[in-house]
XYZ file of C-alpha atoms in Angstrom:
656
model
C -52.146 50.894 22.957
C -54.157 53.284 25.448
C -54.997 56.728 25.098
C -52.117 58.380 26.727
C -50.031 56.159 24.304
C -52.004 57.148 21.169
C -51.661 61.180 22.048
C -47.552 60.361 22.484
C -47.343 58.683 19.375
C -49.447 61.215 17.739
C -47.436 64.005 19.384
C -44.207 62.201 18.123
C -45.780 61.855 14.616
C -46.482 65.916 14.373
C -42.761 66.453 14.967
C -41.608 64.346 11.512
C -42.386 67.226 9.146
C -42.129 70.721 10.613
C -41.609 72.737 7.617
C -45.336 71.646 7.136
C -47.349 75.359 8.457
C -50.086 74.543 10.535
C -53.113 76.138 11.456
C -54.287 74.154 15.336
C -52.886 74.107 18.478
C -52.492 70.613 19.738
C -52.941 72.323 23.509
C -52.975 75.328 24.849
C -55.040 78.652 24.123
C -54.073 81.002 20.896
C -53.714 84.447 21.840
C -56.573 86.829 20.236
C -56.304 90.739 19.176
C -57.770 91.735 22.644
C -55.173 90.074 24.627
C -52.346 92.162 23.227
C -53.645 95.170 24.918
C -52.273 94.348 27.954
C -48.899 93.819 26.938
C -46.493 96.747 27.972
C -44.125 98.487 25.127
C -40.867 98.712 26.263
C -40.621 101.898 24.143
C -43.660 103.208 25.989
C -41.367 102.738 29.296
C -38.680 104.632 27.272
C -41.246 107.567 26.627
C -41.663 107.569 30.157
C -38.473 108.084 31.231
C -37.804 110.750 28.971
C -40.823 112.662 29.867
C -39.790 112.473 33.598
C -36.344 113.319 32.436
C -37.523 116.593 30.748
C -39.269 117.650 33.420
C -36.224 117.238 36.266
C -33.403 118.033 33.585
C -32.864 121.304 35.316
C -32.174 123.570 31.931
C -31.706 127.065 33.074
C -34.410 129.585 31.672
C -33.676 131.716 28.854
C -32.917 135.090 29.909
C -30.203 138.121 29.073
C -28.051 137.374 31.816
C -27.157 133.702 30.140
C -24.637 134.229 27.115
C -26.641 134.023 23.624
C -24.524 130.907 22.789
C -25.567 129.219 25.945
C -29.141 129.479 25.345
C -28.937 128.391 21.763
C -27.276 125.214 23.196
C -29.877 124.805 25.500
C -32.593 125.504 23.242
C -31.009 123.143 20.885
C -31.096 120.499 23.142
C -34.612 121.246 24.444
C -35.946 120.521 20.667
C -33.883 117.369 20.422
C -35.154 115.880 23.715
C -38.889 116.876 22.498
C -38.133 115.387 19.126
C -36.634 112.433 21.144
C -39.910 112.169 23.309
C -42.210 112.671 20.339
C -40.431 109.781 17.937
C -41.076 107.739 21.000
C -44.412 108.272 21.599
C -44.984 107.917 17.684
C -42.853 104.594 17.981
C -44.761 103.110 21.369
C -48.295 103.575 19.436
C -46.378 101.859 16.240
C -45.509 99.289 17.850
C -48.718 99.051 20.200
C -50.687 99.093 16.910
C -48.860 96.604 15.371
C -48.535 93.920 18.510
C -52.291 94.628 18.609
C -53.141 93.861 15.003
C -50.458 91.141 15.185
C -52.939 88.230 15.658
C -55.398 89.313 12.827
C -52.487 89.581 10.569
C -50.858 86.207 11.454
C -54.395 85.056 10.940
C -54.517 86.078 7.544
C -51.625 84.996 5.965
C -52.455 81.790 7.492
C -55.595 81.137 6.231
C -54.379 82.632 2.871
C -51.596 79.908 2.959
C -53.986 77.147 3.818
C -56.443 77.683 0.555
C -53.510 77.329 -1.597
C -52.638 73.808 -3.874
C -49.170 74.088 -2.195
C -50.328 73.862 0.946
C -52.992 71.185 0.697
C -50.461 69.128 -1.465
C -47.512 69.082 0.981
C -50.225 68.115 4.198
C -51.626 65.344 1.747
C -48.371 64.125 1.030
C -47.102 64.115 4.498
C -50.700 62.318 5.628
C -50.060 59.635 2.919
C -46.289 58.998 4.041
C -47.606 58.422 7.385
C -50.348 56.084 6.233
C -47.789 54.068 4.410
C -45.425 53.930 7.162
C -46.884 51.483 9.171
C -50.386 49.876 9.384
C -52.817 51.754 11.173
C -54.888 49.647 12.923
C -57.861 50.397 16.037
C -54.977 49.898 18.622
C -52.353 52.415 16.394
C -55.017 54.921 14.587
C -53.370 57.411 12.575
C -55.120 60.851 14.568
C -53.559 64.272 13.129
C -55.352 67.547 14.395
C -56.846 69.725 11.171
C -53.802 68.589 9.280
C -55.596 70.456 5.799
C -56.448 73.472 7.979
C -60.164 73.486 7.087
C -61.554 72.906 10.383
C -60.141 74.064 13.651
C -62.067 72.085 15.659
C -61.876 68.550 14.206
C -59.287 65.681 14.062
C -58.188 63.477 10.792
C -58.707 59.748 11.381
C -57.604 56.680 9.592
C -57.034 53.407 10.395
C -57.861 49.674 8.865
C -59.780 46.876 10.012
C -59.718 43.408 9.002
C -63.247 42.873 8.411
C -65.405 45.502 7.165
C -66.746 47.455 10.001
C -69.141 50.405 10.859
C -68.010 53.023 12.740
C -69.288 55.826 15.168
C -67.563 58.108 17.760
C -68.837 60.411 20.638
C -66.635 63.664 21.862
C -66.480 63.975 25.850
C -65.160 67.230 27.288
C -65.532 65.687 31.030
C -63.914 68.869 32.382
C -66.777 70.677 30.858
C -70.499 70.698 31.336
C -70.987 70.519 27.547
C -73.128 67.541 26.585
C -71.589 64.953 24.703
C -71.983 64.807 21.160
C -72.147 61.475 18.889
C -71.669 61.229 15.049
C -72.195 58.093 12.531
C -69.571 57.484 10.178
C -70.525 54.592 8.643
C -73.514 52.402 9.059
C -74.123 48.468 9.200
C -75.115 48.854 5.613
C -71.817 50.800 4.503
C -69.596 48.515 6.470
C -65.784 48.947 5.161
C -62.390 47.521 5.984
C -60.543 51.547 4.922
C -61.741 53.903 7.450
C -60.613 57.584 6.757
C -62.516 60.687 7.926
C -63.434 63.493 10.268
C -63.640 63.656 13.910
C -65.845 66.843 14.297
C -67.092 68.390 17.594
C -64.079 68.940 19.936
C -64.707 71.683 22.586
C -62.154 74.241 22.572
C -59.704 75.315 25.101
C -60.105 71.900 26.918
C -59.368 68.133 26.971
C -61.595 66.406 24.870
C -62.050 62.486 25.204
C -62.922 60.769 21.864
C -64.767 57.128 21.980
C -64.433 55.362 19.025
C -67.052 52.298 18.663
C -66.115 49.779 15.803
C -69.096 47.166 15.024
C -68.325 44.059 13.083
C -71.044 42.278 10.985
C -72.241 40.140 13.531
C -72.768 43.174 16.034
C -69.600 42.877 18.055
C -68.538 46.117 18.890
C -65.032 47.053 19.982
C -64.321 50.772 21.577
C -60.708 52.948 21.637
C -60.421 56.106 23.616
C -58.556 58.918 22.402
C -57.978 61.834 24.303
C -57.157 65.473 22.801
C -56.318 68.883 24.389
C -57.756 71.352 22.282
C -56.614 74.927 21.588
C -59.098 78.157 22.022
C -60.871 79.311 18.654
C -59.503 81.528 16.039
C -62.526 83.579 16.248
C -64.746 85.514 19.128
C -67.495 82.938 18.245
C -69.726 82.046 21.363
C -68.966 78.386 22.572
C -72.524 77.988 23.307
C -75.993 79.579 22.020
C -79.055 79.586 23.592
C -81.758 77.290 23.203
C -85.208 77.813 24.158
C -87.918 75.392 23.670
C -90.993 77.598 22.339
C -93.688 74.460 22.429
C -93.089 72.649 25.625
C -92.121 73.642 28.994
C -88.866 72.607 30.231
C -85.890 71.836 28.138
C -85.270 72.517 24.297
C -87.190 70.292 21.869
C -85.017 67.153 20.964
C -84.219 68.268 17.231
C -83.849 64.583 16.326
C -87.507 64.285 16.865
C -88.183 66.904 13.746
C -86.694 64.819 10.952
C -83.982 67.422 10.284
C -82.137 64.482 8.233
C -85.306 62.091 6.882
C -87.951 60.107 8.420
C -85.709 58.195 10.533
C -85.659 60.945 13.179
C -81.818 61.196 13.379
C -79.784 64.515 13.006
C -76.414 64.129 11.850
C -75.674 67.224 10.585
C -74.905 70.662 12.332
C -76.231 74.437 11.619
C -73.900 76.326 9.535
C -74.268 80.210 10.713
C -73.096 82.488 8.413
C -72.415 86.147 9.986
C -71.388 88.970 7.264
C -67.812 89.690 6.862
C -66.264 92.563 9.766
C -65.718 95.822 7.941
C -62.251 95.958 6.951
C -61.512 92.402 7.899
C -59.651 90.097 5.702
C -60.964 86.599 7.453
C -64.193 85.485 8.462
C -65.202 82.144 9.276
C -68.388 79.620 9.069
C -69.220 78.349 12.536
C -71.162 74.476 12.922
C -73.515 74.363 15.887
C -75.464 71.230 17.031
C -78.603 71.105 18.166
C -77.800 71.798 21.487
C -76.529 75.294 20.403
C -72.691 73.789 21.340
C -69.909 75.167 18.737
C -68.697 71.661 16.852
C -66.674 73.131 14.117
C -65.069 76.727 12.979
C -64.254 76.956 9.493
C -61.937 79.888 8.503
C -62.555 81.974 5.119
C -60.858 84.278 3.262
C -62.533 87.951 2.854
C -65.946 86.810 1.917
C -69.161 86.141 4.101
C -70.089 82.542 3.802
C -72.943 82.430 1.289
C -74.207 78.366 1.568
C -72.826 74.800 1.280
C -73.308 73.075 -1.557
C -73.084 68.726 -0.907
C -72.373 66.549 -4.272
C -71.229 62.586 -4.052
C -69.515 63.252 -0.686
C -67.517 66.784 -1.426
C -68.568 69.915 -0.045
C -68.631 72.890 -1.761
C -68.592 76.646 -0.789
C -66.828 79.567 -1.200
C -63.445 80.635 0.568
C -62.953 84.454 -1.096
C -65.247 86.216 -3.477
C -63.026 84.401 -6.606
C -62.394 81.222 -5.142
C -64.590 78.264 -4.392
C -62.969 74.725 -2.666
C -64.175 71.283 -3.225
C -63.699 69.687 0.264
C -63.446 65.804 0.930
C -64.960 64.375 3.781
C -61.518 63.497 5.465
C -61.105 68.005 5.185
C -58.701 67.948 2.288
C -59.354 70.458 -0.129
C -59.208 68.293 -3.521
C -59.833 71.320 -6.012
C -60.097 74.977 -6.436
C -63.076 76.577 -8.374
C -61.923 79.997 -9.709
C -63.621 82.744 -11.403
C -62.164 84.329 -14.336
C -59.526 87.120 -13.283
C -62.055 89.815 -14.039
C -65.238 88.668 -12.225
C -65.947 88.037 -8.378
C -69.175 87.019 -6.142
C -71.199 89.594 -6.019
C -70.377 91.308 -2.965
C -73.618 92.877 -1.938
C -75.168 89.252 -1.582
C -73.235 86.500 -2.654
C -75.067 83.375 -3.927
C -74.608 80.384 -6.115
C -75.866 77.239 -7.075
C -75.340 73.762 -8.599
C -76.726 72.165 -11.999
C -77.134 68.646 -12.529
C -73.538 67.886 -13.799
C -71.794 69.847 -10.775
C -71.327 73.154 -12.401
C -71.158 76.544 -10.353
C -73.993 78.944 -11.543
C -73.054 82.347 -9.729
C -74.223 85.661 -9.615
C -71.280 87.940 -10.278
C -69.626 91.420 -10.543
C -67.359 92.201 -13.568
C -64.335 94.116 -12.166
C -63.846 95.960 -15.354
C -67.489 97.175 -15.380
C -67.340 98.190 -12.116
C -64.234 100.070 -12.351
C -65.888 102.558 -15.073
C -69.815 102.248 -13.630
C -69.849 100.773 -10.281
C -72.011 98.224 -11.032
C -72.129 95.293 -9.273
C -74.235 91.902 -9.097
C -75.161 92.194 -13.075
C -73.714 89.022 -14.198
C -74.666 85.186 -14.148
C -71.572 83.134 -14.737
C -71.158 79.379 -14.955
C -67.679 77.512 -13.882
C -67.402 74.080 -15.042
C -66.747 71.419 -12.753
C -64.088 69.327 -14.866
C -62.388 71.700 -16.235
C -62.577 75.008 -13.814
C -63.433 77.250 -16.872
C -66.017 79.978 -16.563
C -68.441 81.157 -18.678
C -70.389 84.491 -18.832
C -74.101 82.936 -19.158
C -75.828 86.471 -18.843
C -75.202 90.143 -19.085
C -78.409 91.538 -16.989
C -77.408 95.090 -18.027
C -77.611 94.439 -21.935
C -80.623 92.404 -21.065
C -82.583 95.434 -19.324
C -80.855 98.058 -20.476
C -83.944 100.191 -20.924
C -84.799 99.186 -16.826
C -81.283 100.301 -16.108
C -81.470 103.722 -17.962
C -84.126 104.951 -15.230
C -82.133 103.939 -11.984
C -79.885 105.920 -10.617
C -76.461 105.150 -9.121
C -76.759 103.519 -5.792
C -77.226 100.693 -3.370
C -77.959 99.736 -0.027
C -75.381 100.399 2.675
C -74.905 98.956 6.075
C -73.099 101.147 8.343
C -71.266 99.596 11.238
C -73.190 98.380 14.507
C -74.326 101.075 16.468
C -74.493 103.700 13.911
C -78.137 105.364 13.616
C -78.490 105.460 9.807
C -80.314 107.593 8.145
C -82.615 108.158 4.623
C -85.449 106.274 3.509
C -84.486 103.048 4.516
C -83.588 103.581 7.986
C -85.896 103.645 10.963
C -85.497 103.751 14.884
C -85.363 101.239 17.638
C -84.857 97.994 17.504
C -81.425 96.419 16.288
C -78.826 98.899 15.285
C -76.640 96.241 13.617
C -79.186 96.627 10.393
C -79.753 100.371 10.260
C -79.815 100.772 6.513
C -78.846 103.799 4.409
C -78.403 104.763 0.767
C -74.537 104.664 -0.791
C -73.491 106.162 -4.167
C -70.052 103.828 -3.987
C -71.722 101.512 -6.108
C -74.351 100.686 -8.348
C -76.743 98.135 -7.369
C -79.585 98.970 -9.526
C -80.949 95.099 -9.823
C -80.056 93.816 -6.359
C -79.370 89.882 -7.383
C -79.568 88.268 -4.354
C -80.525 84.641 -4.929
C -80.536 82.037 -8.098
C -81.840 78.973 -8.101
C -82.339 76.629 -11.175
C -85.805 75.590 -12.872
C -83.588 73.109 -15.057
C -80.378 73.380 -16.762
C -81.554 75.787 -19.202
C -83.690 78.170 -17.094
C -82.517 79.990 -14.293
C -84.586 82.094 -11.636
C -83.273 85.117 -10.316
C -84.112 87.131 -7.252
C -84.222 91.054 -7.471
C -84.386 92.985 -4.177
C -84.580 96.440 -5.938
C -87.862 95.378 -8.127
C -89.090 92.995 -5.872
C -89.457 90.338 -8.833
C -88.517 87.083 -9.706
C -86.978 87.024 -13.252
C -86.948 83.560 -15.233
C -83.912 83.561 -17.894
C -83.687 81.248 -20.684
C -79.958 80.237 -21.123
C -80.798 77.335 -23.812
C -79.626 79.317 -26.734
C -76.506 79.557 -25.226
C -74.880 83.132 -26.364
C -78.286 84.354 -26.701
C -79.618 84.304 -23.326
C -83.499 85.945 -23.086
C -85.739 86.714 -20.340
C -88.589 84.574 -20.398
C -91.021 85.542 -17.568
C -91.061 88.169 -14.768
C -92.967 88.032 -11.249
C -93.154 91.106 -9.455
C -95.590 94.307 -8.727
C -97.533 95.830 -12.155
C -96.543 99.166 -11.102
C -93.227 98.933 -11.336
C -93.073 97.397 -14.777
C -96.161 99.401 -16.519
C -93.720 102.228 -16.580
C -94.074 103.578 -20.061
C -90.352 104.040 -20.019
C -89.768 100.289 -20.259
C -93.281 98.679 -20.414
C -92.494 98.065 -24.293
C -89.554 95.934 -23.472
C -90.565 94.168 -20.002
C -94.448 94.495 -19.682
C -95.668 91.591 -21.632
C -92.978 89.557 -19.733
C -95.086 89.985 -16.345
C -96.837 86.750 -15.165
C -100.668 87.304 -13.998
C -101.773 87.024 -10.646
C -104.083 84.518 -10.123
C -105.624 85.117 -6.699
C -105.634 88.413 -4.269
C -102.672 88.381 -2.183
C -99.953 90.615 -1.472
C -96.777 90.543 -3.513
C -93.669 89.786 -1.813
C -91.215 92.666 -1.339
C -87.317 92.577 -1.564
C -87.609 88.930 -1.204
C -84.734 86.454 -0.980
C -83.408 82.684 -1.128
C -85.441 80.940 -3.556
C -85.882 77.379 -3.296
C -87.337 75.333 -6.868
C -89.164 72.229 -6.449
C -92.125 70.043 -8.067
C -90.908 71.025 -11.587
C -93.409 69.547 -14.218
C -93.965 70.035 -17.949
C -96.427 73.066 -16.965
C -94.595 74.736 -14.274
C -92.593 74.563 -11.092
C -93.349 75.815 -7.314
C -90.964 78.094 -5.640
C -90.684 79.090 -2.054
C -88.586 81.934 -0.659
C -87.889 84.335 1.930
C -90.394 87.516 1.540
C -88.603 89.917 3.495
C -91.448 92.372 3.142
C -89.248 95.724 2.823
C -89.626 97.748 -0.515
C -86.632 99.831 -0.400
C -85.042 100.752 -3.549
C -82.257 103.440 -3.380
C -81.747 103.281 -7.245
C -85.631 104.007 -7.773
C -85.707 106.711 -4.842
C -88.504 108.669 -6.117
C -90.716 104.967 -7.135
C -94.457 104.967 -4.587
C -93.365 101.595 -3.180
C -96.232 102.520 -0.659
C -98.688 102.481 -3.948
C -96.900 99.533 -5.653
C -97.119 97.123 -2.460
C -99.179 98.994 -0.012
C -98.727 95.797 2.524
C -95.152 96.012 2.683
C -92.881 97.904 5.287
C -90.415 100.584 4.004
C -88.414 100.560 7.359
C -85.448 98.636 7.911
C -86.469 98.804 11.805
C -89.594 96.891 13.435
C -90.585 100.790 14.933
C -93.870 101.920 15.415
C -95.534 99.407 13.541
C -96.187 95.670 13.661
C -94.051 94.737 10.566
C -93.886 91.053 9.616
C -91.800 89.117 6.748
C -93.028 85.694 5.489
C -92.300 82.531 4.175
C -93.947 82.434 0.414
C -94.605 79.597 -2.147
C -95.795 80.087 -5.393
C -97.171 77.677 -7.823
C -96.026 79.160 -11.383
C -97.678 77.808 -14.546
C -95.667 78.471 -17.128
C -98.231 77.591 -19.776
C -101.027 79.783 -18.953
C -98.452 82.279 -17.553
C -99.801 82.652 -14.164
C -98.601 82.548 -10.529
C -100.589 81.956 -7.257
C -99.811 82.146 -3.536
C -100.324 78.441 -2.148
C -98.408 78.682 1.163
C -97.909 81.991 3.509
C -95.910 81.677 7.122
C -95.600 84.840 8.911
C -91.803 85.386 10.778
C -90.116 87.328 12.573
C -89.152 90.457 10.431
C -85.800 90.571 8.532
C -85.568 93.117 6.057
C -82.344 92.081 4.046
C -80.963 88.704 4.031
C -82.486 85.922 5.781
C -83.083 82.469 4.525
C -85.277 79.117 4.891
C -84.403 75.143 4.562
C -87.328 72.761 4.090
C -86.932 69.336 5.623
C -89.610 66.338 5.354
C -91.784 67.716 8.139
C -90.508 70.786 9.504
C -88.438 74.063 8.020
C -85.831 76.407 8.960
C -85.707 80.084 9.034
C -82.919 82.809 10.171
C -83.429 86.163 11.207
C -80.362 89.265 10.209
C -81.011 91.748 13.134
C -81.604 89.245 15.959
C -79.061 86.907 14.969
C -81.310 83.754 15.715
C -82.838 80.808 13.807
C -85.911 79.040 14.559
C -87.047 75.233 13.555
C -91.230 74.935 12.854
C -93.258 72.319 12.124
C -94.740 72.102 9.040
C -98.102 73.111 10.508
C -96.657 76.454 11.275
C -95.924 76.179 14.957
C -92.559 77.528 15.794
C -90.654 74.822 18.343
C -87.350 75.858 19.118
C -85.025 79.017 18.902
C -80.867 79.100 18.570
C -80.051 82.953 19.477
C -76.500 83.709 18.573
C -76.952 87.722 19.618
C -73.441 87.707 20.029
C -72.435 87.303 16.569
C -75.405 89.613 15.444
C -74.611 92.355 17.792
C -71.406 93.873 15.241
C -72.518 92.154 11.977
C -75.536 90.764 10.893
C -76.544 87.166 10.547
C -76.666 86.452 6.932
C -77.435 82.832 6.421
C -77.811 79.632 8.627
C -77.769 76.231 6.995
C -78.426 72.821 8.190
C -75.596 70.972 6.551
C -74.424 67.002 6.724
C -71.463 67.461 7.987
C -68.880 66.297 7.620
C -69.904 64.408 4.365
C -69.204 60.252 4.634
C -68.545 59.013 0.952
């Protein structure tokens, strides 16, 4: 069967179950919100005619020569006309607003529907019926565009081979200048006879040619082509971001040489770019870019900032809303949902979660009941059981740190929309306006928990931005968790108001080096009987709205107290501590200066390189282990109106 025949077969199969809602367009371009603004309103046209009619109506002027009854009639008619005009204007504006917002509303409803058991079950049943209807071989592949709704730029593929074979594919958009995109589905050692996977990497709003390469045990390769015209993206993400080679002149560094995936030098993953959610938006996206800076996947989410992707045994775990995570198979099907208890949600300020050795999710959470009464956010650590989905509260930090909590004021860091100047101790002039920080009293983020990592299954390490400290939590006792260690600035924890509770927990600094300030994104490694290594992004920003009178310039003199890098040469750092739990000391073993980023940002380590992201500039960099920055990816278009929360290199799609 040739490519066109395959395409025709695919289109025909799409029409078999029209009752199932779809997220994708097989061809054409989705209408975006800004395109509705050019659509004229018929009501506005009526308004124009009515307005002109009023001017030319020929109503006689009010005068004493006109009978009172006639004047009253004329006045009533005039008032009626004015009311008609006013109602028409109101109706026209309402119509205009509705038309303008219609795509957003439809998108929200579509995404909400996708992440339901009913939608996923219907889509899976339809796929299973199609799989069983006939034998799908390399000449009759079952190909569907995004049937499960979890990736708008992907194809679902299923076929069988007579003998075990390995599979790879190449995506080419011949009518564009974008480079080809190749991925390995299964290697020679992973040969199989049943092939079910996602093709990612299709270019939006153009014709794509997918070339499948099927190789048998003897090395004989058979190729098949499939042509598909992809619709536009659902979001405003740039299809390509700029990639700068900062190490060599000429083209950007081939990142496969930098061992992002291991010692073999292959790069079979994508950069998951996660901007903060737009103000008042009900949907968000995670964007997957390849090493050439080309958009290869668009993952829709509900009303949450994409936080991180967790990989386990071929499944991909990620938050799709403040109270729900999805477990997604390599085919794109949502296998299950992990739900928070109805009272709890992910911390909206800086959501984060991790996974223990059994696949359970541990997260920083907000208690809705507590928030209603105190406005506290992110003060709970909860665990969701991966097997039965039950949620359990592991720690209530308000209870564990009540004496410190009592010294704080009700406040939190607020981030105005792009373009606002900001004010207060955390604001500054110059630089990007997308991260102009202020102090708000609408919530109480007194601890500022922004990252969670596991030392082992019974010891949790938490990052507290408000205190510029790392807190070790022992949960081995079940219902009686305890804080066993604090790494942070001594002047803060030596306060006589609460020293008796926390001063003895402070670890001793081994060496002379600046304390971290406002750190984020913890990574644990090299855990031994007497300690562990922790690496993190030292934002180097000392700003605590809940302790407005604390003197950070004395506590951490090296830290910046400005959100904008203006009038000072502020830097952030990648810090690595070696923590000795026996001697209760910590020492700085590595420090790498990077671009200043007061909030968010993250790091990711590979075999011989590492990645850093920068919030305000909307960029991410690749570094050698020796500290040389070799490539920069600039997604400034995304960061112009909302900060970049995180960038993570993900093996996507996973192969089981």
